[in-house]
Amino acid sequence: MSQTSHHTVQIQGQSVFYREAGDPSAPTVVLLHGFPSSSAMFRDLIPALAADYHVIAPDHLGFGQSAMPQVDEFDYSFDTLTEITLELLDTLGIERFAIYIQDYGAPIGLRIAARNPERVSAIITQSGNAYLDGFTPFWEVLFAHASDRATHEPEVRKLLELDATKWQYTHGVPVDKLALISPDTWTLDQSYLDRPGNKEIQLQLFFDYKNNLDGYPEFQKYFAEHRPPTLIAWGEHDEIFGADGARAYLRDLPDAELHLLDAGHFALETHGPEIAALIGDFLGRVVR
């Protein structure tokens, strides 16, 4: 089994952390994490894929072990996080790759794919929206905050506290599978959120998130024109990005493979081996 190694490189003057495993000469899979997690969410998936693939999993700036410049020192937006990710891949000499996108990883990965379609060999999406379908009531306060930060910030800040972080992992999970979720997950994520200045970073990204929706037509046009091989492995009970967001991909990607799992937002925690098997079978057929 390939061991995972841990690295930091300088990108645009910032330290970017990433995990790596597998043979660099094998096809590359890039794993892009969501909020409020880090590449640690892929700790079990990385070795599962590394026997056959070269795997890269970075931490976005402001998350995990990557640099966390203060919000007044860096332009925290999904456009800039995309630039950092693409420059990381260029620095590592990775020309072509499949992407696994979850939550925040979706607007980052799909910007890269839509603007560089020749570089993306396949897409695996797990609670990674590209359509207006699937936005749940969870988002109401966030979109209100995007229109009026001062009024809604106190309510939105509650999403950065431990109860909300734990809920992201436990909601929608069948009772008999709750014991599969390690408390380390939300404890680690919360420790990163509780660093001085990090909540201000997250509030800025919450504010910027609405701009991702403006990119959806570009993403959908990319799907329809380029038909990238796509695997959808999605928690059917996700109360953040509902299952309608998974089904929506089929409008522009009728050949996409859809699997709705008996899981919530962080489906890897309860269905990791199943998702790894789906990915292995999928990539084995579509990536050469």
Short mmCIF file of C-alpha atoms in Angstrom, two decimals:
data_model
loop_
_atom_site.label_atom_id
_atom_site.label_comp_id
_atom_site.label_asym_id
_atom_site.label_seq_id
_atom_site.Cartn_x
_atom_site.Cartn_y
_atom_site.Cartn_z
CA MET A 1 0.00 0.00 0.00
CA SER A 2 1.32 3.42 -0.95
CA GLN A 3 1.94 5.64 2.04
CA THR A 4 0.64 9.21 2.08
CA SER A 5 3.28 11.93 2.21
CA HIS A 6 2.74 15.51 3.36
CA HIS A 7 4.17 18.57 1.65
CA THR A 8 4.12 22.37 1.63
CA VAL A 9 4.98 24.57 -1.34
CA GLN A 10 4.95 28.33 -1.86
CA ILE A 11 2.23 29.56 -4.21
CA GLN A 12 1.85 33.31 -4.72
CA GLY A 13 3.84 33.85 -1.54
CA GLN A 14 1.57 31.58 0.54
CA SER A 15 2.30 28.14 1.99
CA VAL A 16 0.00 25.56 0.45
CA PHE A 17 -0.18 22.15 2.11
CA TYR A 18 -1.06 18.98 0.21
CA ARG A 19 -1.15 15.24 0.71
CA GLU A 20 0.24 12.96 -1.97
CA ALA A 21 0.28 9.22 -2.59
CA GLY A 22 0.71 6.78 -5.45
CA ASP A 23 2.98 6.55 -8.46
CA PRO A 24 3.46 10.00 -10.10
CA SER A 25 3.50 8.27 -13.50
CA ALA A 26 -0.03 6.95 -12.96
CA PRO A 27 -3.15 8.99 -13.85
CA THR A 28 -3.68 11.77 -11.31
CA VAL A 29 -6.76 12.33 -9.17
CA VAL A 30 -7.07 15.68 -7.39
CA LEU A 31 -9.27 15.70 -4.28
CA LEU A 32 -10.81 19.09 -3.41
CA HIS A 33 -12.34 19.38 0.05
CA GLY A 34 -15.24 21.43 1.33
CA PHE A 35 -16.20 23.57 4.32
CA PRO A 36 -15.31 23.34 7.18
CA SER A 37 -12.94 20.48 6.50
CA SER A 38 -9.49 20.02 4.96
CA SER A 39 -7.66 17.33 3.02
CA ALA A 40 -7.95 15.29 6.21
CA MET A 41 -11.44 14.33 5.03
CA PHE A 42 -9.70 12.15 2.41
CA ARG A 43 -7.43 10.36 4.90
CA ASP A 44 -8.95 6.95 4.07
CA LEU A 45 -9.80 7.56 0.41
CA ILE A 46 -6.22 8.51 -0.52
CA PRO A 47 -4.65 5.11 0.25
CA ALA A 48 -7.66 3.35 -1.28
CA LEU A 49 -6.99 5.08 -4.62
CA ALA A 50 -3.21 5.21 -4.47
CA ALA A 51 -2.64 1.63 -5.60
CA ASP A 52 -3.76 2.61 -9.10
CA TYR A 53 -3.59 6.43 -9.18
CA HIS A 54 -1.42 9.36 -8.29
CA VAL A 55 -3.43 11.26 -5.69
CA ILE A 56 -3.09 14.93 -4.70
CA ALA A 57 -5.23 16.51 -1.96
CA PRO A 58 -4.52 20.16 -1.09
CA ASP A 59 -5.82 22.31 1.75
CA HIS A 60 -7.39 25.54 0.49
CA LEU A 61 -5.90 28.72 1.92
CA GLY A 62 -7.51 29.44 5.27
CA PHE A 63 -8.15 25.73 5.86
CA GLY A 64 -6.20 22.88 7.39
CA GLN A 65 -2.43 23.16 7.26
CA SER A 66 -2.23 25.74 4.47
CA ALA A 67 -1.43 29.36 5.22
CA MET A 68 -4.11 31.48 6.84
CA PRO A 69 -3.37 35.11 6.00
CA GLN A 70 -5.77 37.43 7.77
CA VAL A 71 -8.84 38.55 5.89
CA ASP A 72 -7.43 42.06 5.37
CA GLU A 73 -4.19 40.63 3.96
CA PHE A 74 -5.58 38.35 1.26
CA ASP A 75 -8.51 38.44 -1.16
CA TYR A 76 -10.53 35.46 0.03
CA SER A 77 -12.80 34.54 -2.85
CA PHE A 78 -13.50 31.41 -4.82
CA ASP A 79 -11.77 32.99 -7.81
CA THR A 80 -8.53 33.40 -5.88
CA LEU A 81 -8.77 29.94 -4.31
CA THR A 82 -9.14 28.59 -7.85
CA GLU A 83 -6.04 30.48 -8.98
CA ILE A 84 -4.03 29.07 -6.09
CA THR A 85 -5.19 25.50 -6.81
CA LEU A 86 -4.42 25.72 -10.52
CA GLU A 87 -0.99 27.23 -9.83
CA LEU A 88 -0.29 24.41 -7.37
CA LEU A 89 -1.06 21.83 -10.06
CA ASP A 90 1.12 23.71 -12.53
CA THR A 91 3.95 23.88 -10.01
CA LEU A 92 3.70 20.13 -9.46
CA GLY A 93 3.77 19.54 -13.22
CA ILE A 94 0.33 17.92 -13.30
CA GLU A 95 -1.08 18.48 -16.77
CA ARG A 96 -4.11 16.20 -16.81
CA PHE A 97 -6.17 14.95 -13.90
CA ALA A 98 -9.52 13.77 -12.64
CA ILE A 99 -11.16 15.87 -9.94
CA TYR A 100 -13.15 14.85 -6.88
CA ILE A 101 -15.24 17.82 -5.78
CA GLN A 102 -17.11 18.16 -2.49
CA ASP A 103 -18.90 21.29 -1.23
CA TYR A 104 -16.46 24.23 -1.64
CA GLY A 105 -14.33 22.00 -3.86
CA ALA A 106 -17.04 22.17 -6.53
CA PRO A 107 -16.87 25.87 -7.47
CA ILE A 108 -13.08 25.63 -7.38
CA GLY A 109 -12.76 22.43 -9.40
CA LEU A 110 -15.47 23.32 -11.90
CA ARG A 111 -13.90 26.71 -12.60
CA ILE A 112 -10.70 24.87 -13.45
CA ALA A 113 -12.52 22.31 -15.61
CA ALA A 114 -14.69 24.79 -17.51
CA ARG A 115 -11.69 26.99 -18.32
CA ASN A 116 -9.28 24.11 -19.06
CA PRO A 117 -11.48 21.29 -20.40
CA GLU A 118 -8.56 19.51 -22.04
CA ARG A 119 -6.89 19.02 -18.66
CA VAL A 120 -9.74 17.30 -16.82
CA SER A 121 -10.10 13.60 -17.54
CA ALA A 122 -13.13 12.93 -15.31
CA ILE A 123 -15.28 14.41 -12.54
CA ILE A 124 -16.42 12.79 -9.31
CA THR A 125 -18.93 14.95 -7.45
CA GLN A 126 -20.10 14.32 -3.91
CA SER A 127 -22.37 17.07 -2.58
CA GLY A 128 -20.74 19.45 -5.04
CA ASN A 129 -23.42 21.64 -6.61
CA ALA A 130 -23.40 23.02 -10.14
CA TYR A 131 -27.12 23.82 -10.40
CA LEU A 132 -29.62 25.88 -8.46
CA ASP A 133 -31.48 22.64 -7.78
CA GLY A 134 -30.71 21.18 -4.40
CA PHE A 135 -30.20 24.35 -2.39
CA THR A 136 -31.98 23.66 0.88
CA PRO A 137 -33.38 25.97 3.61
CA PHE A 138 -29.89 25.79 5.15
CA TRP A 139 -28.87 28.48 2.66
CA GLU A 140 -31.55 31.05 3.43
CA VAL A 141 -29.57 32.84 6.14
CA LEU A 142 -26.37 32.64 4.09
CA PHE A 143 -27.95 34.29 1.05
CA ALA A 144 -29.55 36.89 3.33
CA HIS A 145 -26.08 37.52 4.80
CA ALA A 146 -24.68 37.98 1.30
CA SER A 147 -27.17 40.82 0.78
CA ASP A 148 -26.91 42.39 4.24
CA ARG A 149 -23.87 41.29 6.22
CA ALA A 150 -24.38 43.48 9.27
CA THR A 151 -27.91 42.32 9.95
CA HIS A 152 -27.37 38.62 9.46
CA GLU A 153 -23.79 38.08 10.66
CA PRO A 154 -24.75 37.15 14.24
CA GLU A 155 -26.95 34.32 12.95
CA VAL A 156 -24.38 33.18 10.39
CA ARG A 157 -21.64 33.07 13.03
CA LYS A 158 -23.57 30.24 14.66
CA LEU A 159 -22.60 28.10 11.67
CA LEU A 160 -18.98 28.41 12.82
CA GLU A 161 -19.55 26.89 16.27
CA LEU A 162 -19.08 23.31 17.41
CA ASP A 163 -22.74 22.28 17.37
CA ALA A 164 -23.06 23.30 13.73
CA THR A 165 -19.78 21.63 12.77
CA LYS A 166 -20.84 18.37 14.42
CA TRP A 167 -24.26 18.61 12.74
CA GLN A 168 -22.61 18.75 9.31
CA TYR A 169 -21.19 15.28 9.97
CA THR A 170 -24.16 13.68 11.73
CA HIS A 171 -27.29 14.96 9.98
CA GLY A 172 -28.94 12.59 7.54
CA VAL A 173 -26.92 9.63 8.79
CA PRO A 174 -28.86 6.46 9.65
CA VAL A 175 -28.79 5.76 13.36
CA ASP A 176 -27.02 2.45 12.84
CA LYS A 177 -24.17 4.22 11.02
CA LEU A 178 -23.56 7.11 13.42
CA ALA A 179 -20.94 5.09 15.26
CA LEU A 180 -18.84 5.03 12.07
CA ILE A 181 -18.21 8.78 12.31
CA SER A 182 -15.16 9.59 14.40
CA PRO A 183 -15.53 12.55 16.76
CA ASP A 184 -12.04 13.51 15.59
CA THR A 185 -13.64 14.87 12.40
CA TRP A 186 -15.61 17.72 13.90
CA THR A 187 -13.07 18.25 16.68
CA LEU A 188 -10.29 18.82 14.14
CA ASP A 189 -12.42 21.04 11.92
CA GLN A 190 -13.49 23.14 14.90
CA SER A 191 -9.91 23.56 16.06
CA TYR A 192 -9.10 25.14 12.70
CA LEU A 193 -12.20 27.35 12.80
CA ASP A 194 -11.32 28.55 16.30
CA ARG A 195 -7.91 29.94 15.29
CA PRO A 196 -7.74 33.73 15.74
CA GLY A 197 -9.00 35.38 12.58
CA ASN A 198 -10.33 32.24 10.91
CA LYS A 199 -14.00 32.97 11.48
CA GLU A 200 -13.57 36.29 9.66
CA ILE A 201 -12.09 34.37 6.72
CA GLN A 202 -15.04 31.99 6.68
CA LEU A 203 -17.51 34.88 6.85
CA GLN A 204 -15.84 36.42 3.80
CA LEU A 205 -16.12 33.15 1.88
CA PHE A 206 -19.76 32.83 2.96
CA PHE A 207 -20.29 36.33 1.53
CA ASP A 208 -18.53 35.44 -1.73
CA TYR A 209 -20.35 32.14 -2.24
CA LYS A 210 -23.26 33.79 -4.09
CA ASN A 211 -20.83 34.65 -6.91
CA ASN A 212 -20.41 30.94 -7.59
CA LEU A 213 -24.01 30.77 -8.75
CA ASP A 214 -23.20 33.23 -11.53
CA GLY A 215 -20.75 30.63 -12.84
CA TYR A 216 -23.29 27.82 -13.06
CA PRO A 217 -24.27 28.58 -16.69
CA GLU A 218 -20.58 28.35 -17.63
CA PHE A 219 -20.24 25.03 -15.82
CA GLN A 220 -23.39 23.65 -17.45
CA LYS A 221 -22.25 24.77 -20.90
CA TYR A 222 -18.96 22.97 -20.28
CA PHE A 223 -20.83 19.80 -19.31
CA ALA A 224 -23.06 19.91 -22.39
CA GLU A 225 -20.27 20.68 -24.86
CA HIS A 226 -17.44 18.53 -23.50
CA ARG A 227 -19.34 15.70 -21.79
CA PRO A 228 -16.64 14.89 -19.23
CA PRO A 229 -17.07 11.39 -17.76
CA THR A 230 -18.86 12.05 -14.47
CA LEU A 231 -19.59 9.98 -11.38
CA ILE A 232 -22.14 11.35 -8.90
CA ALA A 233 -21.85 9.74 -5.44
CA TRP A 234 -24.05 11.84 -3.17
CA GLY A 235 -25.61 11.58 0.26
CA GLU A 236 -29.34 11.31 -0.42
CA HIS A 237 -30.16 12.88 2.96
CA ASP A 238 -27.76 15.83 2.69
CA GLU A 239 -29.57 18.85 4.16
CA ILE A 240 -27.03 21.31 2.77
CA PHE A 241 -26.88 20.24 -0.88
CA GLY A 242 -30.00 18.16 -1.44
CA ALA A 243 -30.27 15.19 -3.76
CA ASP A 244 -31.97 17.33 -6.43
CA GLY A 245 -28.54 18.90 -6.98
CA ALA A 246 -27.18 15.46 -7.81
CA ARG A 247 -29.99 14.61 -10.22
CA ALA A 248 -29.63 17.96 -11.99
CA TYR A 249 -26.29 16.91 -13.48
CA LEU A 250 -28.14 14.44 -15.68
CA ARG A 251 -29.75 17.28 -17.64
CA ASP A 252 -26.45 18.16 -19.30
CA LEU A 253 -24.62 14.88 -18.66
CA PRO A 254 -27.14 12.15 -19.48
CA ASP A 255 -24.40 9.51 -19.41
CA ALA A 256 -23.26 10.45 -15.90
CA GLU A 257 -23.41 7.67 -13.31
CA LEU A 258 -25.67 8.59 -10.38
CA HIS A 259 -25.48 6.90 -6.99
CA LEU A 260 -27.58 8.29 -4.14
CA LEU A 261 -26.23 6.89 -0.88
CA ASP A 262 -27.96 6.42 2.47
CA ALA A 263 -25.81 9.22 3.90
CA GLY A 264 -25.58 12.92 4.72
CA HIS A 265 -23.18 15.70 3.72
CA PHE A 266 -19.91 13.94 4.56
CA ALA A 267 -20.73 10.64 2.91
CA LEU A 268 -17.11 9.43 2.99
CA GLU A 269 -17.38 9.04 6.75
CA THR A 270 -20.09 6.38 6.53
CA HIS A 271 -19.70 5.08 2.98
CA GLY A 272 -15.96 5.40 2.37
CA PRO A 273 -15.31 1.87 1.09
CA GLU A 274 -18.41 1.99 -1.13
CA ILE A 275 -17.41 5.34 -2.64
CA ALA A 276 -13.82 4.18 -3.13
CA ALA A 277 -15.09 1.11 -4.99
CA LEU A 278 -17.37 3.23 -7.18
CA ILE A 279 -14.47 5.56 -8.00
CA GLY A 280 -12.10 2.69 -8.74
CA ASP A 281 -14.57 1.04 -11.11
CA PHE A 282 -15.46 4.35 -12.76
CA LEU A 283 -11.92 5.63 -13.30
CA GLY A 284 -10.80 2.20 -14.44
CA ARG A 285 -13.27 2.49 -17.32
CA VAL A 286 -12.90 6.14 -18.30
CA VAL A 287 -9.31 7.22 -17.52
CA ARG A 288 -6.32 5.91 -19.42
#
